[in-house]
Each structure stands twice: as structure tokens, then as C-alpha cells.
N, CA, C and O atoms as a CHARMM CRD file, in Angstrom:
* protein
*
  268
    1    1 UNK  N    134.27900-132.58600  26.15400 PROA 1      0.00000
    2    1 UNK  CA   135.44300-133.39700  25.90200 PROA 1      0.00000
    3    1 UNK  C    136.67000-132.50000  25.88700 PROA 1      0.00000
    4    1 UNK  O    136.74100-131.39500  25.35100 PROA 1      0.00000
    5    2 UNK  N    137.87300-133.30200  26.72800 PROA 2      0.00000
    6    2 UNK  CA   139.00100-132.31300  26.53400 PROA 2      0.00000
    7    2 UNK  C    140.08400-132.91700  25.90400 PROA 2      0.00000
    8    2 UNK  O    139.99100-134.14400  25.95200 PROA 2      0.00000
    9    3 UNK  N    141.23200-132.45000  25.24200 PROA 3      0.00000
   10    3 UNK  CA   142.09700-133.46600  24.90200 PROA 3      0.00000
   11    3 UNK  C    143.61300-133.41300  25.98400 PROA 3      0.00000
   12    3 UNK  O    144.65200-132.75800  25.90500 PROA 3      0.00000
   13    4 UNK  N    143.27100-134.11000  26.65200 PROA 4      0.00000
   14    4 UNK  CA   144.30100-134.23600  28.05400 PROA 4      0.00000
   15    4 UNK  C    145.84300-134.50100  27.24900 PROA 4      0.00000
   16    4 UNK  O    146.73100-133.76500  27.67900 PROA 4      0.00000
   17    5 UNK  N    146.27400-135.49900  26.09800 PROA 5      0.00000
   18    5 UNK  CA   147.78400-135.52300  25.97200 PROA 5      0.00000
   19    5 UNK  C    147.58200-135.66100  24.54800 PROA 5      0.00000
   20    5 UNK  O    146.58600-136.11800  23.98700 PROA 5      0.00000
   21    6 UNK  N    148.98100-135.07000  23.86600 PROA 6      0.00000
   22    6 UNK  CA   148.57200-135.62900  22.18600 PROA 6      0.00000
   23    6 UNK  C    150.18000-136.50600  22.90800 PROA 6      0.00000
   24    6 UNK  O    150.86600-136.28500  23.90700 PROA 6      0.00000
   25    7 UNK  N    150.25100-137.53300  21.79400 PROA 7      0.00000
   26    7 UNK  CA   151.98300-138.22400  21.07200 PROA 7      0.00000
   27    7 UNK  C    152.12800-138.41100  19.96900 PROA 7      0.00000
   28    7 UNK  O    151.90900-139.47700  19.39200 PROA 7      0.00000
   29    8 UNK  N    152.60900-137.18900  19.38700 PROA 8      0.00000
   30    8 UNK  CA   152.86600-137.65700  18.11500 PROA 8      0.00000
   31    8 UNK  C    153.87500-138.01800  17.36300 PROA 8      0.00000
   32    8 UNK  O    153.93300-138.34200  16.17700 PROA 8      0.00000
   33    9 UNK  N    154.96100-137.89000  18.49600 PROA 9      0.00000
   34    9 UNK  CA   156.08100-138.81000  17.85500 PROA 9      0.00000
   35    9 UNK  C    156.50100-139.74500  18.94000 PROA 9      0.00000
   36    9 UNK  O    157.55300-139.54900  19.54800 PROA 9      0.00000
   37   10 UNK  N    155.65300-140.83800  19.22900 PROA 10     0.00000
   38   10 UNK  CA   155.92400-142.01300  20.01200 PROA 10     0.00000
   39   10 UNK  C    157.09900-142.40500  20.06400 PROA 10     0.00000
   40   10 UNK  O    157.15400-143.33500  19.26000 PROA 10     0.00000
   41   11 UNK  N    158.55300-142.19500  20.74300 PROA 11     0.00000
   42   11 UNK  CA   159.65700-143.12300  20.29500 PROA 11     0.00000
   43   11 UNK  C    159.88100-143.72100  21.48600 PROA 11     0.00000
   44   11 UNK  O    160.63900-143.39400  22.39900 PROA 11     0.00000
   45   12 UNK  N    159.03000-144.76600  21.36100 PROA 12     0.00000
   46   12 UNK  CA   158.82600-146.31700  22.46100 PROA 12     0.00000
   47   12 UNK  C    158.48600-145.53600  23.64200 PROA 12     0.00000
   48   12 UNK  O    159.10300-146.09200  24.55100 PROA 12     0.00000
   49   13 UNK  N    157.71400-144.35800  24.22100 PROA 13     0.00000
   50   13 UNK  CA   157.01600-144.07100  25.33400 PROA 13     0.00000
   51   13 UNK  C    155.83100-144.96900  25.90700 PROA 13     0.00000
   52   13 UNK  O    155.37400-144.99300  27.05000 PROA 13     0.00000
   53   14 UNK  N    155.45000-145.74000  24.71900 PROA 14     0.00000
   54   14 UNK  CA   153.56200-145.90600  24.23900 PROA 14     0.00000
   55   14 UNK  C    154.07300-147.56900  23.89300 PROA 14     0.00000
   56   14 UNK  O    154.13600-147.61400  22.66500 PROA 14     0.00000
   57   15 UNK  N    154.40500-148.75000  24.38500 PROA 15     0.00000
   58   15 UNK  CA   154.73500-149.43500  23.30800 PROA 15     0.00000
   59   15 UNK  C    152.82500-150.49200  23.18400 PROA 15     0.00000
   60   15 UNK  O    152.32700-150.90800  24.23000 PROA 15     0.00000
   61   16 UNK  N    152.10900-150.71700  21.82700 PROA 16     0.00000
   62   16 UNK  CA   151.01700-151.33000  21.78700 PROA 16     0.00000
   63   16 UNK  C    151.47700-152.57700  20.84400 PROA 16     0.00000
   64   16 UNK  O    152.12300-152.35200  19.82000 PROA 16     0.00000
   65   17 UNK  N    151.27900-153.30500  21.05600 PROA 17     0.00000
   66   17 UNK  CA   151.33800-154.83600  20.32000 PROA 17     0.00000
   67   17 UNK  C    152.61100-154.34200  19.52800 PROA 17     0.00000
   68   17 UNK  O    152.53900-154.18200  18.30900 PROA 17     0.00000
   69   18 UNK  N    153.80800-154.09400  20.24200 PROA 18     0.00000
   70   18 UNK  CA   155.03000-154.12800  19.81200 PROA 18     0.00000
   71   18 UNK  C    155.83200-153.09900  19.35500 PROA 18     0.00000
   72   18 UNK  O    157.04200-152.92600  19.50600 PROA 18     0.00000
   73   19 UNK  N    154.77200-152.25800  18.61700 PROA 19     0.00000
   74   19 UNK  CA   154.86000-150.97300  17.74000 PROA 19     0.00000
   75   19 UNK  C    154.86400-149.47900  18.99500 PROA 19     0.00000
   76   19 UNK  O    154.55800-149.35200  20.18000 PROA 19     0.00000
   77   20 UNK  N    155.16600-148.96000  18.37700 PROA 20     0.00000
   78   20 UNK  CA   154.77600-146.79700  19.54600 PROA 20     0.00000
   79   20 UNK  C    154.33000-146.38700  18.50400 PROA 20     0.00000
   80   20 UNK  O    155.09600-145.88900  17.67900 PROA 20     0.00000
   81   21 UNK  N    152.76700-146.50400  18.22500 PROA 21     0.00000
   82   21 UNK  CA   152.37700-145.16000  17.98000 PROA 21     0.00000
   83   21 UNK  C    151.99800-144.12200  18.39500 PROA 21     0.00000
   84   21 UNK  O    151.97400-143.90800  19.60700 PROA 21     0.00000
   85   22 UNK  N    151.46300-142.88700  17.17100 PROA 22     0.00000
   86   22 UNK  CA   151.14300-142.23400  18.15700 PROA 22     0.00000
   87   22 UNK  C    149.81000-142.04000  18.57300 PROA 22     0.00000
   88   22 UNK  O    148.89600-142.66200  18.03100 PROA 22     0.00000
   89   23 UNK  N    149.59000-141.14100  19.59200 PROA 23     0.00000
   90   23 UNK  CA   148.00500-141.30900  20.33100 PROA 23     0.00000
   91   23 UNK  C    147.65900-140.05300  20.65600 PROA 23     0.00000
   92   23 UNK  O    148.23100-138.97200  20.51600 PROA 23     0.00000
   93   24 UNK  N    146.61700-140.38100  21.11800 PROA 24     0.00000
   94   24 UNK  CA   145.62000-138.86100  21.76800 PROA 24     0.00000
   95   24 UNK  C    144.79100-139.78200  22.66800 PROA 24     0.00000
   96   24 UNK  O    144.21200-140.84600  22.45200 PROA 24     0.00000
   97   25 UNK  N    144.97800-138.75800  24.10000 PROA 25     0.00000
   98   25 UNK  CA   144.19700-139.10900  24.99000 PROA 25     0.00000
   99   25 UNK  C    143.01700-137.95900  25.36600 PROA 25     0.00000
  100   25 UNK  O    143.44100-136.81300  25.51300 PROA 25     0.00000
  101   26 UNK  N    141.38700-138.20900  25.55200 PROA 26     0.00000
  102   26 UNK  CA   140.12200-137.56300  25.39400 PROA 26     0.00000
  103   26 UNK  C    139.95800-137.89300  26.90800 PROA 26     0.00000
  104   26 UNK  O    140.12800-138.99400  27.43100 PROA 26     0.00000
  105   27 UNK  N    139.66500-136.95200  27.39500 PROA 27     0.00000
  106   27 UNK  CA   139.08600-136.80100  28.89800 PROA 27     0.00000
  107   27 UNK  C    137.52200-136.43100  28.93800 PROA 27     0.00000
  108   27 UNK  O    136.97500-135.56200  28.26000 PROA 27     0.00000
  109   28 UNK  N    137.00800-137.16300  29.75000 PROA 28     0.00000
  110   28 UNK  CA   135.39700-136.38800  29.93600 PROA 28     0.00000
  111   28 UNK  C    135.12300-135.62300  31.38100 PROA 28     0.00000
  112   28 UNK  O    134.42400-136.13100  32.25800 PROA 28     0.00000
  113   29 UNK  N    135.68100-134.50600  31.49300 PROA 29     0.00000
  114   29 UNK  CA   135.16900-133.44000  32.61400 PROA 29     0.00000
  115   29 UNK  C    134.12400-133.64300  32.92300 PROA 29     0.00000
  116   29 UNK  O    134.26500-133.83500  34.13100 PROA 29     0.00000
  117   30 UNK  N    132.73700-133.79100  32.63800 PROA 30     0.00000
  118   30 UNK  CA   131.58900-133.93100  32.92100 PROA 30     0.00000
  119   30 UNK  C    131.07800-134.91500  33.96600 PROA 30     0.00000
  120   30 UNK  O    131.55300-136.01300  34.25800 PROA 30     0.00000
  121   31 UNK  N    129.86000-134.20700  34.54100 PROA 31     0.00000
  122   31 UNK  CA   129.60700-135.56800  35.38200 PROA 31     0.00000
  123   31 UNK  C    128.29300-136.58500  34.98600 PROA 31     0.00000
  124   31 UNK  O    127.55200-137.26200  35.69900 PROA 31     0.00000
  125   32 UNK  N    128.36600-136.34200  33.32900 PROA 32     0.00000
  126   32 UNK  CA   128.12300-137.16400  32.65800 PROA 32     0.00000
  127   32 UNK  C    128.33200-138.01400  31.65600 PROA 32     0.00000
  128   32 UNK  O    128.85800-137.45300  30.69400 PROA 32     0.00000
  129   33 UNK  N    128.12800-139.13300  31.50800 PROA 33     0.00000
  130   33 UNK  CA   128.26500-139.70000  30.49400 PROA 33     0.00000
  131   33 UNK  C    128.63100-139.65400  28.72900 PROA 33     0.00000
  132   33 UNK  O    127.67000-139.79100  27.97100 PROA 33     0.00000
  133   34 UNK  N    129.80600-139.49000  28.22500 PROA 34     0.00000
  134   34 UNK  CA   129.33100-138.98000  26.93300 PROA 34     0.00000
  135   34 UNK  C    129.50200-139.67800  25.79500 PROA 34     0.00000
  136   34 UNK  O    130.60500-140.22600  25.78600 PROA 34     0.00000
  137   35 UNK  N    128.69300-139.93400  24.58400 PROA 35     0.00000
  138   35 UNK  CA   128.76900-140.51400  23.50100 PROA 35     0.00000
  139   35 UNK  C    129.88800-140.28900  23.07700 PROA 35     0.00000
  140   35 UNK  O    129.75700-139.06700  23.01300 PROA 35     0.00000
  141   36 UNK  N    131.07200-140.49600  22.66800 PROA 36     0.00000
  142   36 UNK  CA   132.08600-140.51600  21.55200 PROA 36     0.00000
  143   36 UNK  C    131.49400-140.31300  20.10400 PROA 36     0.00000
  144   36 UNK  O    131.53600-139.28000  19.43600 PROA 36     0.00000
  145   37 UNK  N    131.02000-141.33800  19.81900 PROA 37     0.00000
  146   37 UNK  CA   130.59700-140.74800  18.12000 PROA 37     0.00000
  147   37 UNK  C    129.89200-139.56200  17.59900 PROA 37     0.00000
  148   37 UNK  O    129.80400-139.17900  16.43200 PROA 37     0.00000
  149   38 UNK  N    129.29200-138.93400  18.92400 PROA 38     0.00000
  150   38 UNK  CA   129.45800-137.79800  18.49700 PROA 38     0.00000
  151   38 UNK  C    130.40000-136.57900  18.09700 PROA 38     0.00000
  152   38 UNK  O    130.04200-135.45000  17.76400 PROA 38     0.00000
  153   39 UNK  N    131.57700-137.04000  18.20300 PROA 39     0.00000
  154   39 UNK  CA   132.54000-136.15900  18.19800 PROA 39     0.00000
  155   39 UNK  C    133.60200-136.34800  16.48900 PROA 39     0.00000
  156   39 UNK  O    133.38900-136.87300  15.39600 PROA 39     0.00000
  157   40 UNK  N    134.57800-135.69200  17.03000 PROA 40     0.00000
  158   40 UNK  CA   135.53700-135.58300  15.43700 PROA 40     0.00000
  159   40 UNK  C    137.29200-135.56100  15.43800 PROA 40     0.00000
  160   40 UNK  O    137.68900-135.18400  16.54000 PROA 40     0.00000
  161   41 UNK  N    137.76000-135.69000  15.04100 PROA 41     0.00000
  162   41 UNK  CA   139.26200-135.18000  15.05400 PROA 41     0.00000
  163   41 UNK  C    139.41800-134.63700  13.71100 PROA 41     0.00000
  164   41 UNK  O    138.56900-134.88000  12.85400 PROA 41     0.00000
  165   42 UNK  N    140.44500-133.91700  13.46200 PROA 42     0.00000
  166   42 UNK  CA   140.76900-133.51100  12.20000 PROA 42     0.00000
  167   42 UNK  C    141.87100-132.99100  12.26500 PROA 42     0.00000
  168   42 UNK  O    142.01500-132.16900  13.17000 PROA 42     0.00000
  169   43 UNK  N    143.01200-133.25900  11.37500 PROA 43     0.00000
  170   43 UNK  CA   144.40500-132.63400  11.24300 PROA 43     0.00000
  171   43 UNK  C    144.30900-131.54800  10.07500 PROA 43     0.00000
  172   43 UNK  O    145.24000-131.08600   9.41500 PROA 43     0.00000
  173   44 UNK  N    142.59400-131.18400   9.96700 PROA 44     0.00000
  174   44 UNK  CA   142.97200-130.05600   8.28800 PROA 44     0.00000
  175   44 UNK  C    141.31600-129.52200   8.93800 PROA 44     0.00000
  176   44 UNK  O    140.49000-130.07100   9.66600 PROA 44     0.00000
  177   45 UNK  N    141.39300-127.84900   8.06700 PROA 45     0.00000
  178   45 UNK  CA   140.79500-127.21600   8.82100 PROA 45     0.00000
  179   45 UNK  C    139.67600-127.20200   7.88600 PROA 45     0.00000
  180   45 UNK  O    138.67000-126.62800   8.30200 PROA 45     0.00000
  181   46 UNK  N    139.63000-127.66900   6.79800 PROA 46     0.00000
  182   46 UNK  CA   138.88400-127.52200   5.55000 PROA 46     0.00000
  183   46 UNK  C    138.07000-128.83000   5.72600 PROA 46     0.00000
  184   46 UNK  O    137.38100-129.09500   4.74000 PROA 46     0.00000
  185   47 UNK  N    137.98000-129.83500   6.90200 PROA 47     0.00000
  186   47 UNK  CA   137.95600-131.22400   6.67200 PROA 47     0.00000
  187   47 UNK  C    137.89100-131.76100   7.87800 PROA 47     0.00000
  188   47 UNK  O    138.51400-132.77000   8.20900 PROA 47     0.00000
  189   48 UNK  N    136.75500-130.79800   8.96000 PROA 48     0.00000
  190   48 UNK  CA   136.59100-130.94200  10.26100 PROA 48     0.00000
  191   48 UNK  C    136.40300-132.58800  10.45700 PROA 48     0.00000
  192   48 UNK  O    137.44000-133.19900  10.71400 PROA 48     0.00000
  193   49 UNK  N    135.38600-133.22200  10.37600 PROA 49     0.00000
  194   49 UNK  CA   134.64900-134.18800  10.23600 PROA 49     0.00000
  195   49 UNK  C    135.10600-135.33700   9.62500 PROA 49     0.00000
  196   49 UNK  O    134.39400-136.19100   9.09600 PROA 49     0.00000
  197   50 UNK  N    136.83700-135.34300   9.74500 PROA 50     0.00000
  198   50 UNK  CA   137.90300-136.69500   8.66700 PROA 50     0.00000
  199   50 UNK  C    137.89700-137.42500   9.36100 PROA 50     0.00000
  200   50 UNK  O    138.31100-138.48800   8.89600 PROA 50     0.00000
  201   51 UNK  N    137.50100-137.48400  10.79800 PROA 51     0.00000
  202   51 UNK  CA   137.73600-138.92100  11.53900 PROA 51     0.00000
  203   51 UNK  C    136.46400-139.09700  12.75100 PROA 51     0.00000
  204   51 UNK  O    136.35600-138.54400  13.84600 PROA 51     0.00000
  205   52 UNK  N    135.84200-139.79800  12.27100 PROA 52     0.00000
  206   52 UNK  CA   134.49900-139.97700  13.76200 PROA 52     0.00000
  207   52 UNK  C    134.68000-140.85000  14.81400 PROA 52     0.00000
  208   52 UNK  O    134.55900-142.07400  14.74800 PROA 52     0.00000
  209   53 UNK  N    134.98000-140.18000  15.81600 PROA 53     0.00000
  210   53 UNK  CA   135.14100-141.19900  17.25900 PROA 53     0.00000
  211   53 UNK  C    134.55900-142.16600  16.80800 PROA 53     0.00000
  212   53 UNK  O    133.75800-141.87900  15.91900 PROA 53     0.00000
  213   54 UNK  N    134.65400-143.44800  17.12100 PROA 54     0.00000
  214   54 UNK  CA   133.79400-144.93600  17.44200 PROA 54     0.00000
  215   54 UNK  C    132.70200-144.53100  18.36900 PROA 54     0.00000
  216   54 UNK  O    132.77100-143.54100  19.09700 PROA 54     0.00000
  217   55 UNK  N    131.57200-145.44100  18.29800 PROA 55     0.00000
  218   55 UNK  CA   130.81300-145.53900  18.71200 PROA 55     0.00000
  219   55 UNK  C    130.78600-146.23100  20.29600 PROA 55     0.00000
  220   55 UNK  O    130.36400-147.35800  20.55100 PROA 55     0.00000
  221   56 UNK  N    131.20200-145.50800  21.02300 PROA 56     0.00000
  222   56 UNK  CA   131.75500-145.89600  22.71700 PROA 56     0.00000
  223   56 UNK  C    131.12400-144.78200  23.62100 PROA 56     0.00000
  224   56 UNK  O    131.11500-143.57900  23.36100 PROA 56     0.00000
  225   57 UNK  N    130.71500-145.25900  24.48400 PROA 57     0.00000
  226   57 UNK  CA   130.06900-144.23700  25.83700 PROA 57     0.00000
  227   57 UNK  C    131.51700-144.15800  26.93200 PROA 57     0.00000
  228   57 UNK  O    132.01700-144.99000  27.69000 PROA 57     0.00000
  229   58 UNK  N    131.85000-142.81900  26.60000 PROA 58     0.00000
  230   58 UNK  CA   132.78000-141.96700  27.64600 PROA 58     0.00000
  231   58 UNK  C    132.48100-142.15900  29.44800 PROA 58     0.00000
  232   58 UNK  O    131.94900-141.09600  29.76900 PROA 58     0.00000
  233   59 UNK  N    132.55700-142.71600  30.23300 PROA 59     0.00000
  234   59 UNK  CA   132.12500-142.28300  31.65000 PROA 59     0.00000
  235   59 UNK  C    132.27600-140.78400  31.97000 PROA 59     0.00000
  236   59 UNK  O    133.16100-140.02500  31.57300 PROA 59     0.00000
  237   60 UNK  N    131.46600-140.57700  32.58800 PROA 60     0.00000
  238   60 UNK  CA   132.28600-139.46000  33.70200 PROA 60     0.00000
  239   60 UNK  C    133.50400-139.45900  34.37900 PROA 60     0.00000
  240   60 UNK  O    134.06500-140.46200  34.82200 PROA 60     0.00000
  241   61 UNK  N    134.01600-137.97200  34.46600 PROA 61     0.00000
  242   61 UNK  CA   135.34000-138.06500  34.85100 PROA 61     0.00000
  243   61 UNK  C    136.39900-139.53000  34.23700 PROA 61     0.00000
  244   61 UNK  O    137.25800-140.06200  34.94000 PROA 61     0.00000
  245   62 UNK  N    136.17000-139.82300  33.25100 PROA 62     0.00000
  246   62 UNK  CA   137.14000-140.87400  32.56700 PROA 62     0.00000
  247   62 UNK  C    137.91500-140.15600  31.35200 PROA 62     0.00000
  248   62 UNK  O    137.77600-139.06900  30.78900 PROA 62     0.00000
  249   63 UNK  N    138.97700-141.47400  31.16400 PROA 63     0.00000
  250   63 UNK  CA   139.60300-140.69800  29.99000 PROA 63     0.00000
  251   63 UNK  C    140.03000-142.49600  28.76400 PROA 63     0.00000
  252   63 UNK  O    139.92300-143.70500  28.96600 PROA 63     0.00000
  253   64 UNK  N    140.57700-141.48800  27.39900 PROA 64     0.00000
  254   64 UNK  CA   140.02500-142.97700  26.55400 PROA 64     0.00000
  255   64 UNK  C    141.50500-142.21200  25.87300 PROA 64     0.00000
  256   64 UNK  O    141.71700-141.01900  25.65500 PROA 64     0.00000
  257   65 UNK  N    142.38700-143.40900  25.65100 PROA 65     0.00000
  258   65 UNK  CA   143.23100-143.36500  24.69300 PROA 65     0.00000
  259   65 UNK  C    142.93600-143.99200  23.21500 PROA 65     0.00000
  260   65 UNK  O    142.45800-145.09900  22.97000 PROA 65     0.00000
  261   66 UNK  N    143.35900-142.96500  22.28000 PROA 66     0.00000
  262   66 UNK  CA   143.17300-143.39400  21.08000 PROA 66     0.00000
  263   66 UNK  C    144.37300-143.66600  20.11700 PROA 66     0.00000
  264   66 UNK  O    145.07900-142.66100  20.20600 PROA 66     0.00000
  265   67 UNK  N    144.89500-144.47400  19.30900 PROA 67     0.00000
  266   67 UNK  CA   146.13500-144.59100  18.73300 PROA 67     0.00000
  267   67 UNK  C    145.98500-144.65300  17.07600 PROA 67     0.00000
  268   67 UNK  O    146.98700-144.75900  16.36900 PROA 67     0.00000
């Protein structure tokens, strides 16, 4: 998994049901398939494991915005 774009200060680039937040977009390089919930985000280094992808299958060569 790569992380192709962060936004973290959306000001109306992104607009979703009205609002800009912000997002991260996850790319899958592979030419396989990959689970998401296996994975993590974390804004603290003490606290890898604060956010677990959803439970979604990545394609190959695809990419998944998250907000």
C-alpha cells in the first residue's frame, strides 16, 4: 500500500455532501488484490493501530479515497 495524496486542509478542493474535508488517498501497486483491514493509519507514534482501514478488498493497481 502506498499513500498517493494526503489533504489536510481541504479549502473546497474535495467538496463531499457539501462539506471539504480532509482525505487520504491509498494506492495498491500490486498486482494483487489487497485487504484494507489489514492495515492502519495513525497521526501519533505511540498509537500505531488508532484507526483500522474498513473492511474492503483494494484491486490491483487501484486507488481508494478516504475522508
Amino acid at each position: 500500500m502506498v499513500i498517493n495524496e494526503i489533504m489536510s486542509d481541504n479549502d473546497d478542493f474535495l467538496i463531499v455532501e457539501g462539506q471539504s474535508p480532509d482525505w487520504i488517498e491509498l494506492f495498491n501497486p500490486t498486482d494483487s488484490a489487497v485487504l484494507l483491514s489489514n492495515f492502519y493509519l495513525s497521526d501519533n507514534a505511540e498509537e500505531l493501530q488508532k484507526w483500522q482501514l474498513p473492511t474492503k478488498i483494494l484491486p490491483a493497481k487501484a486507488f481508494q479515497l478516504f475522508y
